[in-house]
mmCIF file of C-alpha atoms in Angstrom:
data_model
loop_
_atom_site.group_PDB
_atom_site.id
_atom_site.type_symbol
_atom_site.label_atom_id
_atom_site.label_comp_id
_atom_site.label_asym_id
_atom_site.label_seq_id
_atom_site.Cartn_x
_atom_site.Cartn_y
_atom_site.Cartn_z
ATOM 1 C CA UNK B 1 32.256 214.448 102.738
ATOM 2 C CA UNK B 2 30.378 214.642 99.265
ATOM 3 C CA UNK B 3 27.614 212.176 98.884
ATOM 4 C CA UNK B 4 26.949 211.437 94.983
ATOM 5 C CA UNK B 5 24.172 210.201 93.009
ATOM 6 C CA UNK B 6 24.438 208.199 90.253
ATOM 7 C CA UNK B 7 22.126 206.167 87.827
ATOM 8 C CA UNK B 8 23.185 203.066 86.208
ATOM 9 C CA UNK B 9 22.633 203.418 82.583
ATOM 10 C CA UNK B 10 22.051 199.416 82.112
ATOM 11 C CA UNK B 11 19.271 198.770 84.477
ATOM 12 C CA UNK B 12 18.443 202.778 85.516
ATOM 13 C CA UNK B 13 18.791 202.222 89.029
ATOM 14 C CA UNK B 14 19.121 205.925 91.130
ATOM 15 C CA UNK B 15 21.631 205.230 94.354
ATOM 16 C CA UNK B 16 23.869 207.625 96.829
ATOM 17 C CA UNK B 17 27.359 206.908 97.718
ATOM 18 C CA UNK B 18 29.417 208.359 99.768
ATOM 19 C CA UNK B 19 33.284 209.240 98.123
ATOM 20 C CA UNK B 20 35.895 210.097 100.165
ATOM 21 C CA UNK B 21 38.797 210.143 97.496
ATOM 22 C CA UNK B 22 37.808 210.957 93.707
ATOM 23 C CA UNK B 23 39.934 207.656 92.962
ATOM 24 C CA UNK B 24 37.116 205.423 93.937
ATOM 25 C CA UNK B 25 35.059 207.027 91.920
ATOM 26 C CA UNK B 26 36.048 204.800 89.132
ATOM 27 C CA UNK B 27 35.392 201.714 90.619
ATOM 28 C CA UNK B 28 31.975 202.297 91.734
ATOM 29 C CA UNK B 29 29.349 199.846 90.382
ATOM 30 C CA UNK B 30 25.550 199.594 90.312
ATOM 31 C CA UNK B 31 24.382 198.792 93.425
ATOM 32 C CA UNK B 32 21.315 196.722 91.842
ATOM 33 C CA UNK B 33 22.331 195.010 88.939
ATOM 34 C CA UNK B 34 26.535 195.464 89.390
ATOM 35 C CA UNK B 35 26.708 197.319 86.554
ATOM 36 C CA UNK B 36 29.408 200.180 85.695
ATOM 37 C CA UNK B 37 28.346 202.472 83.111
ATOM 38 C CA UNK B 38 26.891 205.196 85.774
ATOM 39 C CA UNK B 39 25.816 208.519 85.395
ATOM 40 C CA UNK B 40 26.573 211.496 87.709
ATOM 41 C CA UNK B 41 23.398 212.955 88.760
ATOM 42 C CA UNK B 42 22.845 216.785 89.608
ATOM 43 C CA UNK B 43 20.929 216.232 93.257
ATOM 44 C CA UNK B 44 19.389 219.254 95.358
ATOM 45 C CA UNK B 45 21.957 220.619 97.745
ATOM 46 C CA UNK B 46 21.126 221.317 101.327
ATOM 47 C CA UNK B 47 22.802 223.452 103.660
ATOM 48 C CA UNK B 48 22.519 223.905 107.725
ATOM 49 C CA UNK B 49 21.792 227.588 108.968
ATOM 50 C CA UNK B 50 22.010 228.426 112.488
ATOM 51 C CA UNK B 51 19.473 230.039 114.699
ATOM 52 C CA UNK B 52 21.915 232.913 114.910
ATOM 53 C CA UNK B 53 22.490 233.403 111.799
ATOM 54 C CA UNK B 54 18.644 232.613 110.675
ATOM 55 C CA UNK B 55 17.932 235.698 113.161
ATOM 56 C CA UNK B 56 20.765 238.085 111.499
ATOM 57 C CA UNK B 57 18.995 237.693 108.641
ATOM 58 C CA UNK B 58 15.536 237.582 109.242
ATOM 59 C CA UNK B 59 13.696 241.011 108.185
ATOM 60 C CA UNK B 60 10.539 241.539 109.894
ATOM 61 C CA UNK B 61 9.404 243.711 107.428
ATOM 62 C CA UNK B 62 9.563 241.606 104.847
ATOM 63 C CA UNK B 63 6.335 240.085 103.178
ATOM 64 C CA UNK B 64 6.863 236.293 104.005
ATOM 65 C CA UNK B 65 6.266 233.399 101.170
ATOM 66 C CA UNK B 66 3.589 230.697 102.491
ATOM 67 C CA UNK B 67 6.702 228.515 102.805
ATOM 68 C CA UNK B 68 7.641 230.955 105.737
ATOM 69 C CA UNK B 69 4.850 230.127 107.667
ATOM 70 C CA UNK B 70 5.280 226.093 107.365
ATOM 71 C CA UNK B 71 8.745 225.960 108.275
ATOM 72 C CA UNK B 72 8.373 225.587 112.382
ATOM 73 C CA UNK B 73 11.896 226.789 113.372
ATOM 74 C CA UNK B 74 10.121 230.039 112.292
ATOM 75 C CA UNK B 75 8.422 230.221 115.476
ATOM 76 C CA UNK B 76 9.006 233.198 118.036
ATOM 77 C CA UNK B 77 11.642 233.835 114.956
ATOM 78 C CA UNK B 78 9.760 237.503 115.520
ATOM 79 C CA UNK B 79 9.458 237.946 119.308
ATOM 80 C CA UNK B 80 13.327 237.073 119.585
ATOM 81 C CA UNK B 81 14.110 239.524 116.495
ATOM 82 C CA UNK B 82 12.279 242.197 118.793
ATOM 83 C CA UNK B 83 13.500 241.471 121.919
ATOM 84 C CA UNK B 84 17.387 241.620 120.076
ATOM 85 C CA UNK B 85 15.934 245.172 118.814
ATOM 86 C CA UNK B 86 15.287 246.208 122.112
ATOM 87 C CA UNK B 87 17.891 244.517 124.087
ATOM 88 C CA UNK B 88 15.651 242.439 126.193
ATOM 89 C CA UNK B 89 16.784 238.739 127.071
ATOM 90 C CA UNK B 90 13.772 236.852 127.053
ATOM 91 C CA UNK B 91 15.498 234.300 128.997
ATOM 92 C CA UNK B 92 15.736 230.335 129.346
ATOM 93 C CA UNK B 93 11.777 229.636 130.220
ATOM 94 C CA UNK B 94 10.829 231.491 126.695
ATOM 95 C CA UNK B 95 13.688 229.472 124.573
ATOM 96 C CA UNK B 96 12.004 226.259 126.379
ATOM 97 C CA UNK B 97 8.540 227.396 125.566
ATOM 98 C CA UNK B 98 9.497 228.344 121.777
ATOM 99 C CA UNK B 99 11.690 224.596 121.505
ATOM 100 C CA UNK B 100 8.366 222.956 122.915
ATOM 101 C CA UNK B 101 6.371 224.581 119.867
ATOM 102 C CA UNK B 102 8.810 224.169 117.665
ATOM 103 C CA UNK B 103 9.287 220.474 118.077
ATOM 104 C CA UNK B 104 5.438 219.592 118.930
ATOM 105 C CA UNK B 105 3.278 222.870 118.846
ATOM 106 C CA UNK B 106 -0.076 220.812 119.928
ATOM 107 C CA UNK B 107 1.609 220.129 123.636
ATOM 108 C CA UNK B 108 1.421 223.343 124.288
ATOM 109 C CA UNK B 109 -2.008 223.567 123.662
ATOM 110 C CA UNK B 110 -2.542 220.721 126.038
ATOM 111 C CA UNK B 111 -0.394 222.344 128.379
ATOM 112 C CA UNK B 112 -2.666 225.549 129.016
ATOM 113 C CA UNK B 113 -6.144 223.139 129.195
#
């Protein structure tokens, strides 16, 4: 379902709304001052990409942007690109381990004290 932004050209107000037939789109309204003269706004698009997929296309070899190393679902993103390689399951206790650093990577710290 496309969420749109608009801005309200009488009081500038930025807001999201959700259209699920291209009819209501003319009878949206400002939700801050009511108004209807709106503008369509060009917003950043997002897109979900699943571990499988993020593992097809993952290059090990490739020199990695800083924004590489932030991301934590990048994790073990390696180790599980080798073990593919090699055809090695690294089984359920390593995708727990990885999902625990992935989620909170200072537990696992605190884990091995």
């Amino acid at each position: 379902m496309p969420i749109y932004e608009y801005q309200c050209q009488e009081c500038k107000w930025e807001f999201s709304v959700l259209v699920l037939r291209m009819e209501e789109e003319g009878n949206l309204t400002c939700t801050n001052c009511g108004g209807k003269r709106l503008k369509k706004l060009i917003s950043r698009v997002t897109f979900h990409v699943s571990e499988s997929d993020r593992l097809a296309q993952y290059d090990p070899r490739a020199s990695k942007s800083d924004t590489f190393y932030k991301d934590s679902r990048n994790i073990g993103l390696h180790a599980k690109k080798r073990a593919q390689e090699m055809g090695v399951d690294l089984g359920p206790s390593f995708e727990n381990k990885l999902e625990k650093l992935r989620t909170d990577p200072g537990s696992v710290l605190k884990d091995s004290e």
